[in-house]
């Protein structure tokens, strides 16, 4: 179901929103397309990079909010394969900001026991970014309760084609024999360790997927908000979760045969 946020929660305080949330049916895995940094900056007469900087402040707040609520899995789209088509100067600044962010946040990951899991074509990132990404991934690898997956130089179609090629190689080597099932195929995706997202949020008014997690979102609830990513904070996170809790996830079944909301 595609839905835009229509509820008017403006009279409610953050604590009101929090008290309306049913903690027993929170999503297990939330994915976010963090969009609108450039427009946020342009509207303020600032360079696009100012939007990316503010976007990282928003990311920090949203990571902490999900961590506080006990949502174990958060996957964010930080840089797509298609984003390589942007001006070199913007790409270089984005990579620099990513390195800075990881440097500043590594202590939070340790404090909150969050695993940092990069996915995408990490080998295409600049060497210093790769090094930083790998270092933080390695030092947080042992945390199992919470995972922040960050998609970097990621493309959903490329991920599927890579998985097909790896699978063919395993079949040719005799490591795998047919038939190829969905669950076997999923083991070749970069998200093999993760269940599919329950909720996908996209900020800044665009209602498209932009090549993110194409396989994984087959039954994910989609939530589109006009709020640009740099303005998406704790309150917006709570509103998105309340909207999610109003959905009925049917997975092809009939309403009358569902035993409980949001159950699989
Ligand atoms: C999202 O914001 C960040 C990245 C894609 C890296 P944008 O940079 O796409 O901002 P808009 O969509 O142009 O406003
Ligand atoms: C999607 O945003 C990619 C990320 C948020 C990293 P874009 O701004 O690149 O997407 P399009 O070009 O509007 O589809
Ligand atoms: Mg954009």
Short mmCIF file of C-alpha atoms and ligand atoms in Angstrom, two decimals:
data_model
loop_
_atom_site.label_atom_id
_atom_site.label_comp_id
_atom_site.label_asym_id
_atom_site.label_seq_id
_atom_site.Cartn_x
_atom_site.Cartn_y
_atom_site.Cartn_z
CA UNK A 1 0.00 0.00 0.00
CA UNK A 2 1.37 3.38 -0.99
CA UNK A 3 0.33 6.12 1.36
CA UNK A 4 1.32 9.68 2.05
CA UNK A 5 1.30 11.00 5.58
CA UNK A 6 -2.01 12.82 6.02
CA UNK A 7 -2.53 12.70 9.76
CA UNK A 8 -2.48 15.96 11.61
CA UNK A 9 -0.47 15.39 14.73
CA UNK A 10 0.41 19.07 15.11
CA UNK A 11 -1.43 19.54 18.42
CA UNK A 12 0.30 16.57 20.03
CA UNK A 13 3.54 16.78 21.94
CA UNK A 14 6.33 14.27 21.34
CA UNK A 15 5.34 12.57 24.60
CA UNK A 16 1.71 12.30 23.41
CA UNK A 17 2.97 10.67 20.21
CA UNK A 18 5.17 8.32 22.19
CA UNK A 19 2.29 7.30 24.44
CA UNK A 20 0.12 6.50 21.41
CA UNK A 21 2.73 4.12 20.06
CA UNK A 22 2.09 0.42 20.63
CA UNK A 23 5.49 -0.92 21.59
CA UNK A 24 4.40 -4.50 20.98
CA UNK A 25 3.96 -3.99 17.23
CA UNK A 26 6.95 -1.86 16.32
CA UNK A 27 8.59 -2.73 13.01
CA UNK A 28 11.62 -4.99 13.29
CA UNK A 29 13.39 -3.48 10.29
CA UNK A 30 12.99 0.07 8.96
CA UNK A 31 14.58 1.26 5.71
CA UNK A 32 14.97 4.94 4.81
CA UNK A 33 15.64 6.75 1.53
CA UNK A 34 17.16 9.93 2.97
CA UNK A 35 16.22 12.41 0.25
CA UNK A 36 15.97 16.19 -0.06
CA UNK A 37 19.25 17.47 1.39
CA UNK A 38 20.01 19.62 -1.64
CA UNK A 39 16.55 21.19 -1.79
CA UNK A 40 16.61 21.86 1.96
CA UNK A 41 19.82 23.87 1.44
CA UNK A 42 18.68 25.64 -1.75
CA UNK A 43 15.53 26.87 0.01
CA UNK A 44 17.78 28.56 2.53
CA UNK A 45 20.14 30.00 -0.06
CA UNK A 46 22.88 27.65 1.12
CA UNK A 47 25.19 25.35 -0.90
CA UNK A 48 23.94 21.74 -1.29
CA UNK A 49 26.66 20.50 1.03
CA UNK A 50 25.02 22.38 3.92
CA UNK A 51 21.99 20.13 3.39
CA UNK A 52 24.16 17.02 3.48
CA UNK A 53 25.75 18.21 6.74
CA UNK A 54 22.34 18.83 8.33
CA UNK A 55 21.21 15.46 6.95
CA UNK A 56 23.89 13.75 9.02
CA UNK A 57 22.61 15.49 12.15
CA UNK A 58 19.15 14.12 11.30
CA UNK A 59 20.62 10.65 10.77
CA UNK A 60 22.25 10.73 14.21
CA UNK A 61 18.94 11.69 15.84
CA UNK A 62 16.96 9.05 13.93
CA UNK A 63 19.49 6.29 14.71
CA UNK A 64 19.28 7.17 18.40
CA UNK A 65 15.48 7.31 18.32
CA UNK A 66 15.15 3.84 16.78
CA UNK A 67 17.79 2.55 19.16
CA UNK A 68 15.90 4.03 22.17
CA UNK A 69 12.64 2.50 20.96
CA UNK A 70 14.26 -0.91 20.57
CA UNK A 71 13.86 -1.21 16.79
CA UNK A 72 16.79 -3.50 16.03
CA UNK A 73 17.38 -2.96 12.31
CA UNK A 74 17.73 0.31 10.43
CA UNK A 75 18.91 0.45 6.80
CA UNK A 76 19.62 3.81 5.19
CA UNK A 77 20.33 4.76 1.59
CA UNK A 78 23.27 7.14 1.74
CA UNK A 79 24.72 7.01 -1.80
CA UNK A 80 23.33 5.27 -4.85
CA UNK A 81 25.23 3.94 -7.86
CA UNK A 82 23.41 6.58 -9.88
CA UNK A 83 24.74 9.31 -7.54
CA UNK A 84 28.16 8.87 -9.21
CA UNK A 85 26.63 10.96 -12.04
CA UNK A 86 26.69 14.05 -9.79
CA UNK A 87 29.43 16.70 -9.98
CA UNK A 88 32.80 15.43 -8.73
CA UNK A 89 33.00 18.19 -6.12
CA UNK A 90 29.68 17.15 -4.51
CA UNK A 91 30.75 13.50 -4.49
CA UNK A 92 34.09 14.35 -2.87
CA UNK A 93 32.38 16.40 -0.16
CA UNK A 94 29.84 13.63 0.47
CA UNK A 95 32.66 11.11 0.95
CA UNK A 96 34.46 13.47 3.28
CA UNK A 97 31.29 13.97 5.34
CA UNK A 98 30.75 10.21 5.50
CA UNK A 99 34.27 9.73 6.86
CA UNK A 100 33.71 12.49 9.41
CA UNK A 101 30.37 11.00 10.43
CA UNK A 102 31.88 7.56 11.01
CA UNK A 103 34.71 9.07 12.97
CA UNK A 104 32.30 11.01 15.20
CA UNK A 105 29.76 8.20 15.58
CA UNK A 106 32.00 5.22 16.26
CA UNK A 107 31.83 5.88 20.02
CA UNK A 108 27.99 5.98 19.83
CA UNK A 109 28.01 2.64 18.01
CA UNK A 110 30.09 1.19 20.83
CA UNK A 111 28.02 2.81 23.57
CA UNK A 112 24.73 1.68 22.06
CA UNK A 113 26.11 -1.64 20.81
CA UNK A 114 25.18 -0.93 17.21
CA UNK A 115 26.71 -2.93 14.40
CA UNK A 116 27.63 -0.76 11.40
CA UNK A 117 27.07 -2.83 8.25
CA UNK A 118 27.99 -1.28 4.88
CA UNK A 119 26.35 -2.69 1.74
CA UNK A 120 26.90 -1.80 -1.92
CA UNK A 121 29.95 -1.57 -4.16
CA UNK A 122 32.25 -0.52 -1.35
CA UNK A 123 35.34 -1.16 -3.54
CA UNK A 124 34.30 1.77 -5.77
CA UNK A 125 34.55 4.32 -2.92
CA UNK A 126 37.73 6.45 -2.55
CA UNK A 127 40.49 4.52 -0.69
CA UNK A 128 40.32 6.62 2.50
CA UNK A 129 36.52 6.20 2.68
CA UNK A 130 36.82 2.45 2.12
CA UNK A 131 39.38 2.24 4.91
CA UNK A 132 37.19 4.12 7.37
CA UNK A 133 34.06 2.17 6.41
CA UNK A 134 35.90 -1.14 6.80
CA UNK A 135 37.45 -0.15 10.12
CA UNK A 136 34.12 0.81 11.73
CA UNK A 137 32.44 -2.28 10.25
CA UNK A 138 35.18 -4.52 11.67
CA UNK A 139 35.20 -3.00 15.15
CA UNK A 140 31.38 -3.24 15.53
CA UNK A 141 30.92 -6.63 13.82
CA UNK A 142 30.35 -8.46 17.12
CA UNK A 143 27.26 -6.42 18.13
CA UNK A 144 24.12 -8.45 17.47
CA UNK A 145 21.21 -6.52 19.05
CA UNK A 146 21.16 -3.51 16.72
CA UNK A 147 22.35 -3.04 13.16
CA UNK A 148 22.69 0.17 11.17
CA UNK A 149 23.07 -0.89 7.54
CA UNK A 150 24.31 1.89 5.28
CA UNK A 151 23.90 1.51 1.52
CA UNK A 152 26.88 3.10 -0.23
CA UNK A 153 27.37 3.02 -3.99
CA UNK A 154 24.37 0.72 -3.84
CA UNK A 155 21.98 -0.28 -6.62
CA UNK A 156 19.22 -2.85 -6.22
CA UNK A 157 19.42 -4.20 -9.77
CA UNK A 158 23.19 -4.55 -9.57
CA UNK A 159 22.81 -6.41 -6.26
CA UNK A 160 20.44 -8.91 -7.91
CA UNK A 161 22.73 -9.42 -10.94
CA UNK A 162 25.77 -9.88 -8.65
CA UNK A 163 23.79 -12.46 -6.67
CA UNK A 164 22.89 -14.34 -9.89
CA UNK A 165 26.56 -14.40 -10.96
CA UNK A 166 27.73 -15.64 -7.55
CA UNK A 167 25.06 -18.31 -7.58
CA UNK A 168 26.05 -19.48 -11.09
CA UNK A 169 29.66 -19.72 -9.89
CA UNK A 170 28.63 -21.86 -6.91
CA UNK A 171 26.53 -24.13 -9.15
CA UNK A 172 29.45 -24.54 -11.59
CA UNK A 173 31.79 -25.41 -8.70
CA UNK A 174 29.32 -27.99 -7.46
CA UNK A 175 28.73 -26.17 -4.15
CA UNK A 176 25.03 -25.73 -4.93
CA UNK A 177 22.59 -27.87 -6.88
CA UNK A 178 19.10 -26.93 -8.08
CA UNK A 179 16.32 -26.14 -7.80
CA UNK A 180 17.07 -22.51 -6.92
CA UNK A 181 14.54 -21.35 -4.33
CA UNK A 182 13.75 -17.83 -3.12
CA UNK A 183 15.35 -18.52 0.25
CA UNK A 184 18.53 -19.87 -1.37
CA UNK A 185 18.71 -16.87 -3.70
CA UNK A 186 18.32 -14.43 -0.80
CA UNK A 187 21.48 -15.82 0.76
CA UNK A 188 23.41 -14.28 -2.15
CA UNK A 189 22.09 -10.77 -1.55
CA UNK A 190 24.11 -8.25 0.47
CA UNK A 191 21.25 -8.21 2.98
CA UNK A 192 21.38 -11.99 3.50
CA UNK A 193 21.71 -11.57 7.26
CA UNK A 194 18.64 -9.31 7.52
CA UNK A 195 14.90 -9.95 7.34
CA UNK A 196 13.01 -7.83 4.78
CA UNK A 197 12.14 -4.27 5.89
CA UNK A 198 8.69 -3.88 7.48
CA UNK A 199 8.59 -0.16 6.75
CA UNK A 200 10.29 1.98 4.09
CA UNK A 201 10.33 5.75 4.62
CA UNK A 202 11.18 8.20 1.82
CA UNK A 203 11.49 11.87 2.65
CA UNK A 204 11.12 15.03 0.58
CA UNK A 205 8.01 14.33 -1.46
CA UNK A 206 9.29 11.91 -4.08
CA UNK A 207 7.20 8.74 -4.41
CA UNK A 208 9.75 6.42 -6.02
CA UNK A 209 12.20 3.74 -4.99
CA UNK A 210 15.29 4.92 -6.94
CA UNK A 211 16.83 1.43 -7.19
CA UNK A 212 16.82 0.69 -3.44
CA UNK A 213 16.32 -2.83 -2.03
CA UNK A 214 14.25 -3.96 -5.03
CA UNK A 215 14.02 -7.62 -4.01
CA UNK A 216 13.63 -6.98 -0.29
CA UNK A 217 10.65 -4.58 -0.34
CA UNK A 218 8.15 -6.95 -2.00
CA UNK A 219 5.81 -6.67 1.03
CA UNK A 220 7.21 -3.64 2.82
CA UNK A 221 4.84 -0.85 3.91
CA UNK A 222 5.76 2.36 2.05
CA UNK A 223 5.60 5.75 3.75
CA UNK A 224 6.25 8.96 1.83
CA UNK A 225 6.53 12.29 3.60
CA UNK A 226 7.11 15.80 2.24
CA UNK A 227 9.53 16.58 5.07
CA UNK A 228 13.05 16.97 3.64
CA UNK A 229 15.58 14.62 5.21
CA UNK A 230 17.50 17.31 7.21
CA UNK A 231 14.23 18.19 9.01
CA UNK A 232 13.24 14.57 9.67
CA UNK A 233 13.89 14.12 13.39
CA UNK A 234 12.61 12.19 16.43
CA UNK A 235 9.08 13.58 16.11
CA UNK A 236 8.83 12.65 12.40
CA UNK A 237 10.08 9.17 13.26
CA UNK A 238 7.28 8.76 15.82
CA UNK A 239 4.67 10.03 13.30
CA UNK A 240 5.93 7.53 10.67
CA UNK A 241 5.69 4.70 13.20
CA UNK A 242 2.16 5.70 14.23
CA UNK A 243 1.16 5.75 10.56
CA UNK A 244 2.71 2.28 10.13
CA UNK A 245 0.74 0.95 13.09
CA UNK A 246 -2.53 1.90 11.37
CA UNK A 247 -1.77 -0.37 8.41
CA UNK A 248 -3.15 -3.85 8.02
CA UNK A 249 -0.50 -6.12 6.56
CA UNK A 250 -2.35 -8.85 4.72
CA UNK A 251 0.41 -10.55 2.68
CA UNK A 252 -2.21 -11.62 0.16
CA UNK A 253 -4.62 -13.03 2.74
CA UNK A 254 -8.09 -11.81 3.64
CA UNK A 255 -8.64 -9.45 6.57
CA UNK A 256 -10.94 -11.90 8.33
CA UNK A 257 -8.28 -14.63 8.45
CA UNK A 258 -5.53 -12.47 10.00
CA UNK A 259 -4.78 -13.46 13.55
CA UNK A 260 -3.00 -10.26 14.53
CA UNK A 261 -1.86 -6.90 13.14
CA UNK A 262 1.55 -6.75 11.53
CA UNK A 263 2.15 -10.43 12.10
CA UNK A 264 3.83 -12.55 9.45
C1 LIG B 1 19.85 12.95 -0.56
O1 LIG B 1 19.61 14.30 -0.84
C2 LIG B 1 21.32 12.65 -0.37
C3 LIG B 1 21.92 11.90 -1.49
C4 LIG B 1 21.30 11.42 -2.52
C5 LIG B 1 23.35 11.67 -1.40
P1 LIG B 1 19.78 14.87 -2.31
O2 LIG B 1 21.22 15.28 -2.50
O3 LIG B 1 19.28 13.92 -3.33
O4 LIG B 1 18.88 16.17 -2.24
P2 LIG B 1 17.83 16.65 -3.32
O5 LIG B 1 16.93 15.49 -3.61
O6 LIG B 1 18.61 17.07 -4.53
O7 LIG B 1 17.11 17.78 -2.66
C1 LIG B 2 18.06 8.40 -3.78
O1 LIG B 2 17.97 9.78 -3.88
C2 LIG B 2 19.42 7.99 -3.30
C3 LIG B 2 19.73 8.36 -1.92
C4 LIG B 2 18.92 8.92 -1.07
C5 LIG B 2 21.06 8.03 -1.49
P1 LIG B 2 18.23 10.53 -5.26
O2 LIG B 2 18.04 11.96 -5.02
O3 LIG B 2 19.53 10.12 -5.83
O4 LIG B 2 17.08 9.91 -6.16
P2 LIG B 2 16.38 10.47 -7.48
O5 LIG B 2 17.47 10.81 -8.44
O6 LIG B 2 15.58 11.67 -7.10
O7 LIG B 2 15.50 9.34 -7.94
MG1 LIG B 3 17.44 13.62 -4.16
#
